[in-house]
Short mmCIF file of C-alpha atoms and ligand atoms in Angstrom, two decimals:
data_model
loop_
_atom_site.label_atom_id
_atom_site.label_comp_id
_atom_site.label_asym_id
_atom_site.label_seq_id
_atom_site.Cartn_x
_atom_site.Cartn_y
_atom_site.Cartn_z
CA MET A 1 -19.74 23.45 131.44
CA LYS A 2 -18.91 19.73 131.32
CA LYS A 3 -19.62 18.23 127.94
CA LEU A 4 -20.88 14.77 126.98
CA LEU A 5 -20.77 13.37 123.46
CA LEU A 6 -23.36 10.66 122.82
CA ILE A 7 -22.74 8.47 119.78
CA GLN A 8 -24.87 5.84 118.07
CA SER A 9 -22.28 3.94 116.06
CA THR A 10 -22.83 2.50 112.60
CA PRO A 11 -21.82 -1.06 111.64
CA TYR A 12 -18.92 -1.81 109.31
CA ASP A 13 -19.55 -3.23 105.85
CA SER A 14 -17.76 -6.35 104.62
CA CYS A 15 -14.65 -4.26 103.77
CA ARG A 16 -14.63 -2.88 107.32
CA ILE A 17 -15.74 0.55 106.20
CA PRO A 18 -18.44 2.19 108.35
CA ILE A 19 -21.78 2.02 106.54
CA LYS A 20 -22.92 5.53 105.73
CA LYS A 21 -26.27 6.86 104.54
CA LYS A 22 -27.47 10.29 103.48
CA LYS A 23 -30.62 9.88 105.55
CA LEU A 24 -31.52 7.82 108.62
CA TYR A 25 -35.17 6.90 108.10
CA PHE A 26 -35.61 5.28 111.53
CA VAL A 27 -33.82 6.72 114.52
CA GLY A 28 -33.53 4.85 117.79
CA LEU A 29 -34.73 6.21 121.12
CA GLY A 30 -31.84 5.13 123.35
CA ILE A 31 -29.54 8.08 122.67
CA PRO A 32 -32.17 10.89 122.82
CA LEU A 33 -33.40 9.31 126.06
CA LEU A 34 -29.92 9.13 127.52
CA ALA A 35 -29.57 12.84 126.71
CA ALA A 36 -32.81 13.51 128.59
CA LEU A 37 -31.55 11.52 131.59
CA THR A 38 -28.38 13.62 131.70
CA PRO A 39 -28.43 16.31 134.42
CA ARG A 40 -28.80 19.81 133.00
CA ASP A 41 -25.40 20.95 134.26
CA TRP A 42 -23.98 18.89 131.38
CA ASP A 43 -23.83 20.11 127.81
CA VAL A 44 -24.84 17.25 125.46
CA GLU A 45 -24.18 16.61 121.78
CA ILE A 46 -25.52 13.65 119.77
CA ILE A 47 -23.83 12.03 116.79
CA LEU A 48 -25.68 9.44 114.67
CA GLU A 49 -22.73 7.94 112.89
CA THR A 50 -24.75 6.43 110.04
CA ILE A 51 -25.35 9.97 108.77
CA GLU A 52 -22.60 11.98 110.48
CA ASP A 53 -18.87 11.87 110.99
CA ILE A 54 -17.42 11.40 114.44
CA PRO A 55 -15.73 14.58 115.69
CA PHE A 56 -12.64 12.93 117.16
CA ASP A 57 -11.26 16.36 118.08
CA THR A 58 -14.33 17.19 120.19
CA ASP A 59 -14.02 19.32 123.33
CA ALA A 60 -16.31 16.86 125.17
CA GLU A 61 -14.56 15.18 128.07
CA LEU A 62 -16.87 12.20 128.30
CA ILE A 63 -17.89 9.97 125.39
CA ALA A 64 -20.78 7.51 125.61
CA ILE A 65 -21.37 5.09 122.75
CA GLY A 66 -24.41 2.93 122.04
CA SER A 67 -24.14 -0.28 120.04
CA MET A 68 -26.53 -2.59 118.26
CA GLY A 69 -25.43 -6.04 117.17
CA HIS A 70 -22.18 -6.25 115.23
CA ALA A 71 -21.84 -2.44 115.32
CA ILE A 72 -20.17 -3.12 118.68
CA ILE A 73 -16.93 -3.63 116.72
CA ARG A 74 -17.19 -0.11 115.39
CA SER A 75 -18.01 1.18 118.89
CA ILE A 76 -14.90 -0.50 120.25
CA ASP A 77 -12.75 1.08 117.54
CA ILE A 78 -14.27 4.50 118.26
CA ALA A 79 -13.72 3.97 122.00
CA THR A 80 -10.09 3.02 121.42
CA GLU A 81 -9.48 6.13 119.33
CA PHE A 82 -11.04 8.44 121.93
CA ARG A 83 -9.13 6.81 124.78
CA LYS A 84 -5.88 7.40 122.88
CA ARG A 85 -6.89 11.07 122.97
CA GLY A 86 -7.31 10.98 126.74
CA LYS A 87 -11.10 10.86 126.85
CA THR A 88 -13.19 8.77 129.21
CA VAL A 89 -15.44 6.34 127.32
CA ILE A 90 -18.62 4.56 128.40
CA LEU A 91 -20.30 1.82 126.38
CA GLY A 92 -23.95 0.85 126.63
CA GLY A 93 -26.92 -0.45 124.67
CA TYR A 94 -27.89 -4.00 123.74
CA MET A 95 -24.67 -5.50 122.47
CA ALA A 96 -22.38 -3.99 125.10
CA SER A 97 -24.86 -5.33 127.67
CA LEU A 98 -24.77 -8.85 126.27
CA MET A 99 -20.97 -8.98 126.17
CA ALA A 100 -20.19 -6.60 129.04
CA GLU A 101 -17.17 -8.45 130.35
CA GLU A 102 -15.40 -8.27 127.01
CA ALA A 103 -16.53 -4.69 126.44
CA THR A 104 -14.91 -3.51 129.69
CA GLN A 105 -11.50 -4.18 128.10
CA TYR A 106 -12.06 -1.40 125.60
CA CYS A 107 -13.63 1.37 127.66
CA ASP A 108 -13.74 2.91 131.12
CA SER A 109 -17.22 1.74 132.03
CA VAL A 110 -20.10 -0.37 130.70
CA VAL A 111 -23.75 0.20 131.50
CA ILE A 112 -25.69 -3.06 131.26
CA GLY A 113 -29.33 -2.79 130.22
CA ASP A 114 -31.65 0.09 131.03
CA ALA A 115 -30.06 3.41 131.90
CA GLU A 116 -33.00 5.08 133.66
CA ASN A 117 -32.06 4.20 137.25
CA VAL A 118 -28.32 4.45 136.85
CA TRP A 119 -27.22 7.10 134.35
CA GLU A 120 -27.22 10.04 136.74
CA LYS A 121 -25.16 8.00 139.23
CA VAL A 122 -22.67 7.13 136.47
CA LEU A 123 -22.16 10.81 135.72
CA ARG A 124 -21.87 11.79 139.37
CA ASP A 125 -19.34 8.97 139.96
CA TYR A 126 -17.38 10.24 136.96
CA GLU A 127 -17.40 13.78 138.35
CA ALA A 128 -16.14 12.43 141.68
CA GLY A 129 -13.37 10.47 139.93
CA ASP A 130 -14.97 7.21 141.03
CA LEU A 131 -16.30 5.68 137.80
CA LYS A 132 -17.02 1.95 138.21
CA ALA A 133 -16.20 -0.60 135.50
CA VAL A 134 -19.75 -1.92 135.30
CA TYR A 135 -23.17 -0.56 136.19
CA ARG A 136 -26.39 -2.51 136.24
CA GLU A 137 -29.63 -1.45 137.82
CA GLU A 138 -32.66 -3.41 136.66
CA LEU A 139 -35.94 -1.60 136.34
CA GLU A 140 -39.04 -2.69 138.17
CA VAL A 141 -41.12 0.20 136.89
CA LEU A 142 -40.67 1.84 133.50
CA THR A 143 -40.97 5.58 133.48
CA THR A 144 -38.94 7.81 131.19
CA PRO A 145 -38.45 11.54 130.68
CA MET A 146 -39.31 13.22 127.41
CA PRO A 147 -36.59 12.27 124.90
CA ARG A 148 -34.30 15.12 123.75
CA PHE A 149 -35.41 15.15 120.10
CA ASP A 150 -34.31 18.80 120.02
CA LEU A 151 -30.75 17.45 119.71
CA ILE A 152 -31.48 15.43 116.54
CA LEU A 153 -34.06 17.50 114.69
CA ASP A 154 -31.47 19.31 112.57
CA LYS A 155 -30.12 15.98 111.31
CA ASN A 156 -31.23 14.24 108.14
CA ILE A 157 -33.77 11.88 109.68
CA GLY A 158 -36.98 10.39 108.25
CA ASP A 159 -40.55 11.42 108.91
CA PHE A 160 -41.08 9.05 111.87
CA LEU A 161 -39.95 9.76 115.42
CA PRO A 162 -39.62 6.88 117.91
CA VAL A 163 -41.90 6.31 120.90
CA GLN A 164 -41.84 3.35 123.25
CA ALA A 165 -44.71 2.00 125.36
CA GLY A 166 -43.03 -1.07 126.84
CA ARG A 167 -39.78 -3.00 127.09
CA GLY A 168 -39.17 -6.73 127.09
CA CYS A 169 -41.44 -9.53 125.95
CA PRO A 170 -43.24 -12.37 127.74
CA ASN A 171 -41.96 -14.91 125.19
CA SER A 172 -38.59 -16.64 125.33
CA CYS A 173 -37.27 -17.31 121.83
CA SER A 174 -33.83 -18.88 122.14
CA PHE A 175 -32.00 -16.58 119.68
CA CYS A 176 -33.48 -13.33 120.95
CA SER A 177 -31.45 -10.55 122.56
CA VAL A 178 -34.59 -9.06 124.07
CA TYR A 179 -35.31 -12.29 125.95
CA CYS A 180 -31.66 -12.49 126.93
CA LEU A 181 -31.72 -9.06 128.56
CA TYR A 182 -35.22 -9.00 130.03
CA LYS A 183 -35.95 -12.73 130.42
CA ASN A 184 -39.75 -12.81 130.48
CA LYS A 185 -40.11 -9.38 132.00
CA TYR A 186 -42.48 -7.05 130.17
CA LEU A 187 -42.52 -3.51 131.52
CA LYS A 188 -45.12 -1.01 130.36
CA ARG A 189 -45.17 2.71 130.85
CA GLU A 190 -48.22 4.55 132.12
CA ILE A 191 -50.41 5.27 129.10
CA ALA A 192 -50.51 8.98 129.96
CA GLU A 193 -46.71 9.09 129.76
CA VAL A 194 -46.69 7.41 126.33
CA VAL A 195 -49.35 9.83 125.11
CA ARG A 196 -47.24 12.72 126.42
CA ASP A 197 -44.39 11.55 124.17
CA ILE A 198 -46.65 11.07 121.13
CA GLU A 199 -47.97 14.56 121.69
CA GLN A 200 -44.41 15.86 121.72
CA VAL A 201 -43.79 14.12 118.38
CA LYS A 202 -46.88 15.81 116.99
CA ARG A 203 -45.92 19.20 118.40
CA LEU A 204 -42.57 18.90 116.66
CA GLY A 205 -44.42 18.70 113.35
CA PHE A 206 -44.21 14.93 112.76
CA LYS A 207 -47.35 13.09 111.67
CA LYS A 208 -45.92 9.60 112.13
CA PHE A 209 -44.28 7.67 114.91
CA LEU A 210 -42.65 4.31 115.29
CA LEU A 211 -43.80 2.41 118.36
CA LEU A 212 -40.55 0.61 119.10
CA ASP A 213 -41.99 -2.10 121.31
CA ASP A 214 -40.94 -5.65 120.51
CA ASN A 215 -44.38 -7.15 120.91
CA ILE A 216 -47.05 -4.50 121.25
CA ILE A 217 -49.86 -7.06 121.71
CA ALA A 218 -48.22 -8.69 124.71
CA ASP A 219 -50.90 -7.07 126.89
CA ARG A 220 -54.20 -6.84 124.97
CA GLY A 221 -55.99 -4.65 127.52
CA TYR A 222 -53.11 -2.17 127.58
CA LEU A 223 -52.98 -1.98 123.79
CA ILE A 224 -56.73 -1.33 123.61
CA LYS A 225 -56.44 1.60 126.02
CA LEU A 226 -53.39 2.92 124.21
CA CYS A 227 -55.12 2.77 120.81
CA GLN A 228 -58.14 4.61 122.19
CA GLU A 229 -55.80 7.41 123.27
CA ILE A 230 -53.77 7.41 120.05
CA MET A 231 -56.93 7.64 117.96
CA ARG A 232 -57.75 11.16 119.15
CA LEU A 233 -54.27 12.38 118.19
CA ASN A 234 -54.86 11.68 114.51
CA MET A 235 -51.38 10.30 113.79
CA GLN A 236 -50.04 7.40 111.75
CA TRP A 237 -47.90 4.75 113.36
CA ALA A 238 -46.04 1.51 112.76
CA SER A 239 -44.86 -1.15 115.17
CA GLN A 240 -44.05 -4.84 115.54
CA CYS A 241 -45.81 -7.71 117.26
CA SER A 242 -46.71 -11.36 117.17
CA ILE A 243 -48.61 -12.52 114.07
CA LYS A 244 -51.28 -13.80 116.47
CA ILE A 245 -52.89 -10.38 116.25
CA GLY A 246 -54.36 -11.75 112.99
CA GLU A 247 -56.65 -13.98 115.08
CA ASP A 248 -58.19 -11.00 116.83
CA LYS A 249 -60.41 -9.14 114.35
CA GLU A 250 -61.81 -6.75 116.96
CA LEU A 251 -58.34 -5.69 118.10
CA LEU A 252 -57.11 -5.41 114.51
CA GLN A 253 -59.91 -3.04 113.67
CA LEU A 254 -59.15 -0.81 116.65
CA VAL A 255 -55.40 -0.82 115.91
CA ALA A 256 -56.10 0.17 112.29
CA GLU A 257 -58.58 2.87 113.32
CA SER A 258 -56.03 4.36 115.69
CA GLY A 259 -53.75 5.07 112.72
CA CYS A 260 -51.54 1.98 112.53
CA ILE A 261 -50.41 1.64 108.92
CA THR A 262 -47.76 -1.10 109.12
CA LEU A 263 -46.98 -3.94 111.46
CA SER A 264 -43.84 -5.98 111.27
CA PHE A 265 -43.92 -9.64 112.30
CA GLY A 266 -41.02 -11.82 113.34
CA LEU A 267 -42.35 -14.87 111.48
CA GLU A 268 -38.84 -16.34 111.53
CA SER A 269 -39.55 -19.46 109.45
CA ILE A 270 -42.07 -21.40 107.40
CA SER A 271 -40.70 -24.58 108.97
CA ALA A 272 -42.45 -25.81 112.14
CA GLU A 273 -39.34 -27.78 113.08
CA SER A 274 -37.19 -24.64 112.88
CA LEU A 275 -39.66 -22.68 115.00
CA LYS A 276 -39.57 -25.43 117.61
CA GLU A 277 -35.79 -25.23 117.73
CA MET A 278 -36.07 -21.47 118.33
CA ASP A 279 -38.49 -22.03 121.26
CA LYS A 280 -41.14 -20.42 119.11
CA ALA A 281 -43.39 -23.44 118.63
CA TRP A 282 -46.35 -21.28 119.69
CA ALA A 283 -46.20 -19.81 116.17
CA ASP A 284 -47.92 -22.04 113.60
CA PRO A 285 -46.59 -21.51 110.06
CA THR A 286 -49.56 -23.32 108.49
CA LYS A 287 -51.69 -20.40 109.71
CA TYR A 288 -49.37 -17.61 108.52
CA ALA A 289 -51.16 -17.05 105.17
CA GLU A 290 -54.58 -16.79 106.78
CA LEU A 291 -53.35 -14.46 109.53
CA ILE A 292 -51.52 -12.20 107.08
CA LYS A 293 -54.68 -11.96 105.00
CA SER A 294 -56.79 -10.95 107.96
CA ILE A 295 -54.26 -8.23 108.93
CA GLN A 296 -54.15 -6.91 105.37
CA GLU A 297 -57.95 -6.92 105.20
CA ALA A 298 -58.01 -4.70 108.28
CA GLY A 299 -56.03 -2.14 106.25
CA ILE A 300 -52.66 -2.75 107.92
CA ASP A 301 -49.65 -3.40 105.70
CA VAL A 302 -47.56 -6.43 106.55
CA SER A 303 -43.80 -6.35 106.87
CA THR A 304 -41.88 -9.46 107.98
CA GLU A 305 -38.61 -10.46 109.62
CA MET A 306 -37.48 -14.03 108.95
CA VAL A 307 -34.37 -16.08 109.62
CA VAL A 308 -32.82 -18.96 107.69
CA GLY A 309 -30.40 -21.60 108.86
CA ALA A 310 -32.26 -23.33 111.68
CA ASP A 311 -32.22 -27.11 111.88
CA GLY A 312 -35.54 -27.53 110.09
CA ASP A 313 -34.33 -25.54 107.08
CA THR A 314 -33.17 -27.09 103.84
CA ILE A 315 -32.00 -25.40 100.65
CA GLN A 316 -35.48 -26.12 99.28
CA SER A 317 -37.32 -24.63 102.28
CA ILE A 318 -35.21 -21.46 101.95
CA LYS A 319 -36.22 -21.26 98.25
CA ASP A 320 -39.87 -21.84 99.20
CA THR A 321 -39.65 -18.84 101.54
CA ALA A 322 -39.40 -16.57 98.47
CA THR A 323 -42.65 -18.02 97.12
CA PHE A 324 -44.31 -17.56 100.52
CA ILE A 325 -43.34 -13.88 100.60
CA ARG A 326 -44.49 -13.27 97.02
CA GLU A 327 -47.80 -15.10 97.36
CA ASN A 328 -48.66 -13.36 100.60
CA LYS A 329 -47.78 -9.97 99.15
CA VAL A 330 -45.52 -8.93 102.02
CA VAL A 331 -44.65 -5.31 101.28
CA VAL A 332 -41.36 -5.06 103.19
CA PRO A 333 -39.72 -8.45 103.85
CA ARG A 334 -36.39 -8.73 105.64
CA PHE A 335 -34.23 -11.78 106.29
CA TYR A 336 -31.29 -12.68 108.46
CA ILE A 337 -29.18 -15.76 108.84
CA LEU A 338 -30.05 -17.23 112.24
CA THR A 339 -27.15 -15.92 114.31
CA PRO A 340 -26.12 -17.20 117.73
CA ILE A 341 -25.52 -13.81 119.37
CA PRO A 342 -23.13 -14.29 122.32
CA GLY A 343 -25.11 -14.11 125.54
CA THR A 344 -28.22 -15.76 124.08
CA LYS A 345 -29.55 -19.23 124.86
CA TYR A 346 -29.06 -20.22 121.23
CA TYR A 347 -25.35 -19.37 121.42
CA ASP A 348 -24.90 -21.56 124.51
CA ILE A 349 -26.72 -24.48 122.87
CA LEU A 350 -24.64 -24.34 119.68
CA LYS A 351 -21.45 -23.87 121.66
CA SER A 352 -22.20 -26.98 123.71
CA GLN A 353 -22.79 -28.89 120.46
CA ASN A 354 -19.50 -27.60 119.05
CA ARG A 355 -21.36 -25.96 116.17
CA ILE A 356 -19.99 -22.41 116.38
CA TYR A 357 -18.19 -22.01 113.10
CA LYS A 358 -16.82 -18.47 113.53
CA GLU A 359 -16.06 -16.76 116.83
CA ASP A 360 -15.08 -13.39 115.35
CA ILE A 361 -17.97 -11.10 116.36
CA TYR A 362 -17.29 -9.06 113.21
CA SER A 363 -18.96 -11.87 111.24
CA TYR A 364 -22.06 -11.81 113.45
CA ASN A 365 -23.85 -9.46 111.11
CA GLY A 366 -26.81 -11.67 110.24
CA SER A 367 -25.77 -12.06 106.63
CA GLU A 368 -22.95 -14.56 107.06
CA ALA A 369 -23.31 -18.07 108.55
CA VAL A 370 -21.34 -18.33 111.79
CA HIS A 371 -22.73 -21.71 112.86
CA VAL A 372 -22.85 -25.15 111.29
CA PRO A 373 -26.43 -25.76 110.15
CA LYS A 374 -27.91 -29.27 110.15
CA ASN A 375 -28.83 -29.68 106.50
CA MET A 376 -26.16 -27.71 104.65
CA SER A 377 -22.69 -26.28 105.07
CA PRO A 378 -22.21 -22.70 106.42
CA GLU A 379 -21.10 -21.58 102.94
CA GLU A 380 -24.20 -23.11 101.34
CA LEU A 381 -26.36 -21.34 103.91
CA THR A 382 -24.77 -17.96 103.19
CA GLN A 383 -25.25 -18.53 99.47
CA ALA A 384 -28.87 -19.68 99.88
CA TYR A 385 -29.52 -16.58 102.00
CA TRP A 386 -28.32 -14.16 99.34
CA GLU A 387 -30.16 -16.11 96.64
CA LEU A 388 -33.33 -15.79 98.70
CA TYR A 389 -32.83 -12.03 98.99
CA THR A 390 -32.09 -11.77 95.26
CA GLU A 391 -35.26 -13.68 94.37
CA VAL A 392 -37.49 -11.77 96.81
CA PHE A 393 -36.17 -8.47 95.45
CA SER A 394 -36.39 -9.48 91.80
CA LEU A 395 -38.49 -7.02 89.82
CA ARG A 396 -41.10 -9.74 89.32
CA SER A 397 -41.53 -10.27 93.05
CA ILE A 398 -41.43 -6.55 93.90
CA VAL A 399 -44.14 -5.73 91.35
CA LYS A 400 -46.33 -8.66 92.45
CA ARG A 401 -46.09 -7.65 96.10
CA THR A 402 -46.50 -3.90 95.80
CA ILE A 403 -48.32 -3.11 92.55
CA ILE A 404 -50.39 -6.08 91.38
CA ARG A 405 -52.80 -5.95 94.29
CA SER A 406 -56.58 -5.77 94.33
CA ASP A 407 -56.44 -2.74 96.67
CA PHE A 408 -53.66 -0.94 94.77
CA PHE A 409 -55.81 1.99 93.64
CA LYS A 410 -57.29 2.42 97.13
CA LYS A 411 -53.89 3.06 98.69
CA MET A 412 -51.78 3.97 95.69
CA ASP A 413 -49.48 6.40 97.55
CA ARG A 414 -48.55 3.83 100.15
CA TYR A 415 -47.89 1.04 97.65
CA LEU A 416 -45.78 3.28 95.46
CA PHE A 417 -43.80 4.20 98.59
CA TYR A 418 -43.26 0.48 99.33
CA PHE A 419 -42.32 -0.06 95.70
CA LEU A 420 -39.57 2.55 96.07
CA ILE A 421 -38.36 1.07 99.37
CA ASN A 422 -38.16 -2.30 97.63
CA LEU A 423 -36.12 -0.83 94.80
CA TYR A 424 -33.76 0.69 97.38
CA TYR A 425 -33.44 -2.66 99.14
CA ARG A 426 -32.76 -4.30 95.78
CA TYR A 427 -29.95 -1.80 95.21
CA GLN A 428 -28.49 -2.54 98.66
CA ILE A 429 -28.71 -6.30 98.14
CA LYS A 430 -26.77 -6.01 94.92
CA GLN A 431 -24.01 -4.46 97.05
CA LYS A 432 -24.41 -7.27 99.59
CA ILE A 433 -25.67 -4.94 102.30
CA THR A 434 -28.42 -6.40 104.45
CA PRO A 435 -31.19 -3.87 103.97
CA ASN A 436 -31.76 -2.74 107.50
CA ILE A 437 -29.67 0.26 108.27
CA ILE A 438 -32.25 2.49 106.71
C1 B12 B 501 -35.04 1.24 116.23
C2 B12 B 501 -34.07 0.11 116.05
C3 B12 B 501 -33.20 0.18 114.98
C4 B12 B 501 -33.22 1.32 113.97
C5 B12 B 501 -32.46 2.56 114.46
C6 B12 B 501 -31.05 2.30 114.87
C7 B12 B 501 -30.26 3.53 115.21
N1 B12 B 501 -29.27 3.83 114.46
O1 B12 B 501 -30.50 4.23 116.17
C8 B12 B 501 -32.63 0.60 112.73
C9 B12 B 501 -33.78 -0.01 111.97
C10 B12 B 501 -31.84 1.49 111.79
C11 B12 B 501 -31.81 -0.50 113.40
C12 B12 B 501 -30.71 -1.07 112.83
C13 B12 B 501 -30.00 -2.11 113.44
N2 B12 B 501 -30.37 -2.82 114.53
CO1 B12 B 501 -31.80 -2.29 115.69
N3 B12 B 501 -33.23 -1.99 116.81
C14 B12 B 501 -34.07 -1.01 116.94
C15 B12 B 501 -35.08 -1.32 118.05
C16 B12 B 501 -36.38 -1.84 117.42
C17 B12 B 501 -35.40 -0.16 118.98
C18 B12 B 501 -34.16 0.52 119.59
C19 B12 B 501 -34.61 1.52 120.58
O2 B12 B 501 -34.58 2.70 120.33
N4 B12 B 501 -35.12 1.05 121.73
C20 B12 B 501 -35.66 1.89 122.78
C21 B12 B 501 -34.51 2.37 123.69
C22 B12 B 501 -35.03 3.28 124.75
O3 B12 B 501 -33.98 1.21 124.29
P1 B12 B 501 -32.41 0.87 124.13
O4 B12 B 501 -31.93 1.21 122.79
O5 B12 B 501 -32.21 -0.49 124.64
O6 B12 B 501 -31.76 1.95 125.12
C23 B12 B 501 -31.79 1.83 126.53
C24 B12 B 501 -30.61 1.02 127.09
O7 B12 B 501 -30.17 -0.01 126.24
C25 B12 B 501 -29.56 2.05 127.32
N5 B12 B 501 -28.67 2.44 126.23
C26 B12 B 501 -28.83 2.41 124.91
N6 B12 B 501 -27.74 2.92 124.29
C27 B12 B 501 -26.88 3.30 125.25
C28 B12 B 501 -25.62 3.88 125.17
C29 B12 B 501 -24.93 4.15 126.35
C30 B12 B 501 -23.60 4.78 126.28
C31 B12 B 501 -25.52 3.87 127.61
C32 B12 B 501 -24.82 4.16 128.85
C33 B12 B 501 -26.79 3.26 127.68
C34 B12 B 501 -27.45 2.99 126.49
O8 B12 B 501 -30.28 3.21 127.66
C35 B12 B 501 -31.56 3.23 127.05
C36 B12 B 501 -32.57 3.65 128.10
O9 B12 B 501 -32.65 2.69 129.11
C37 B12 B 501 -34.32 -2.42 118.85
C38 B12 B 501 -35.19 -3.38 119.63
C39 B12 B 501 -35.34 -2.91 121.06
N7 B12 B 501 -36.16 -3.58 121.76
O10 B12 B 501 -34.75 -1.99 121.57
C40 B12 B 501 -33.50 -3.09 117.75
C41 B12 B 501 -32.16 -3.72 118.13
C42 B12 B 501 -31.47 -2.86 119.14
N8 B12 B 501 -31.43 -3.71 116.86
C43 B12 B 501 -30.68 -4.73 116.72
C44 B12 B 501 -29.81 -4.94 115.61
C45 B12 B 501 -29.07 -6.29 115.58
C46 B12 B 501 -29.65 -3.98 114.62
C47 B12 B 501 -28.72 -4.08 113.39
C48 B12 B 501 -27.31 -4.56 113.72
C49 B12 B 501 -29.42 -4.97 112.38
C50 B12 B 501 -28.55 -5.38 111.19
N9 B12 B 501 -28.18 -6.65 111.13
O11 B12 B 501 -28.25 -4.57 110.40
C51 B12 B 501 -28.73 -2.61 112.88
C52 B12 B 501 -27.54 -1.79 113.44
C53 B12 B 501 -27.74 -0.30 113.27
C54 B12 B 501 -26.72 0.51 114.02
N10 B12 B 501 -26.58 1.78 113.70
O12 B12 B 501 -25.99 0.03 114.86
C55 B12 B 501 -30.83 -5.71 117.87
C56 B12 B 501 -29.61 -5.66 118.79
C57 B12 B 501 -29.24 -7.04 119.29
C58 B12 B 501 -27.95 -7.00 120.03
N11 B12 B 501 -27.61 -8.12 120.63
O13 B12 B 501 -27.24 -6.03 120.05
C59 B12 B 501 -32.17 -5.25 118.52
C60 B12 B 501 -32.28 -5.50 120.02
C61 B12 B 501 -33.30 -6.00 117.77
C62 B12 B 501 -33.42 -7.45 118.18
N12 B12 B 501 -34.58 -7.82 118.72
O14 B12 B 501 -32.54 -8.24 118.01
N13 B12 B 501 -32.30 -0.78 114.62
S1 SF4 B 502 -41.51 -12.88 120.42
FE1 SF4 B 502 -39.94 -11.53 119.45
S2 SF4 B 502 -39.23 -10.13 121.09
FE2 SF4 B 502 -40.38 -11.80 122.07
S3 SF4 B 502 -38.78 -13.26 122.71
FE3 SF4 B 502 -39.53 -13.93 120.67
S4 SF4 B 502 -38.19 -12.91 119.15
FE4 SF4 B 502 -37.86 -11.90 121.16
#
């Protein structure tokens, strides 16, 4: 039987050593889905490099590697090693899609964007000895088979499995890879199909799932119907969406009742000027505190993603971000340096202004300034970023955000869990690892 090895690569750390973990708390869906899209006359093996070693002496003839962000460098190195051993290598996933032309130099074929309409053709072309350098087949309708979780269940993964209802986002933030790939397209799956996948997660013995959508409230009516279905399954879930959900008390209540325990919000910045620069002026930072409160009052824990280094940011505004996070009792805050990912609108703008400071994609890890900010030097930005992380994950801030809360005794288990996550992040930050590859 022909054999395919599917790899999700892990990024390198600052010493160019692949980042390894004992456990992968959040697994992606791309690779298990690709396995499900593979015709059954292929034998498939999955390797999640963050928790497993790559079997370079594999008997698989075809190697397909997925890459997120700066992990593309690792994917390229893996591809090079396999090609030396005579294997055929295909790259895909977000980062290979955004820099497909460059990626083709290091592999036999690149799949840009969604694989659903094209993966079987790729494999058949390979079998016929007619593999093309690039494949791209945009989706008009999103329908996916049941992901092959059977291939990852024996691995050391967390207690959430991934499910996806939709892809893309109607917004157009300048720095965003999702916008770059989907423009304003927002594709949703039939609710029955999503429920089918959640039911599979439940059948496999998992009580929690991660709804991987980038903005789950992009279609309010759809989310309402989905929550009504999820509710009867008696599961817990987490997802991410626009903070504007805080304005919609009725929706918040339904989302919470359906089992949503945590929502993550790309707040990006507390500076209105910075948000404008990111084409995210629709978000109003003066309302953030009030919206966060209303989400917390609905019983949903608030996690945030923010970036520093936009033109509205100063050293002082970056320091003030730590106070914002502490005062609003954000349980899991994450930060990145605003990074002009090649392929995005933001990259083109900075390039035209001659403000790209480092071209080496290896530095595009979100924790090192690669552009020249307006109000500080790149080095000052990198330093301010790590100081922000250090302050936010000081014991004082961690305790204030996770323990000293009026509802602590109501949800003690959950807050103690967040407390431990925060301690783990604190440990990672001390090693200068951006706490994301969890
Ligand atoms: C879950 C997730 C994670 C998880 C799990 C990652 C893992 N190891 O599997 C965690 C939290 C650990 C994580 C970490 C990181 N992530 Co992440 N992650 C996601 C998220 C939310 C969902 C991914 C997913 O499963 N999507 C659903 C599947 C079905 O879609 P898909 O992955 O795009 O796959 C489809 C196609 O792309 C294609 N495809 C995917 N892989 C492959 C491979 C081959 C060979 C082929 C042919 C096709 C193919 O087929 C699939 C079906 O159509 C996405 C956002 C998003 N919208 O996708 C960000 C996202 C992919 N992550 C991103 C980044 C930057 C990272 C980090 C680098 C962050 C950091 N600075 O540390 C790390 C890198 C980790 C790593 N191992 O490489 C960016 C990537 C941007 C870019 N330009 O590449 C995204 C898009 C978030 C964003 N909005 O910017 N991530
Ligand atoms: S709202 Fe989020 S997913 Fe949508 S374009 Fe902006 S950053 Fe990207």
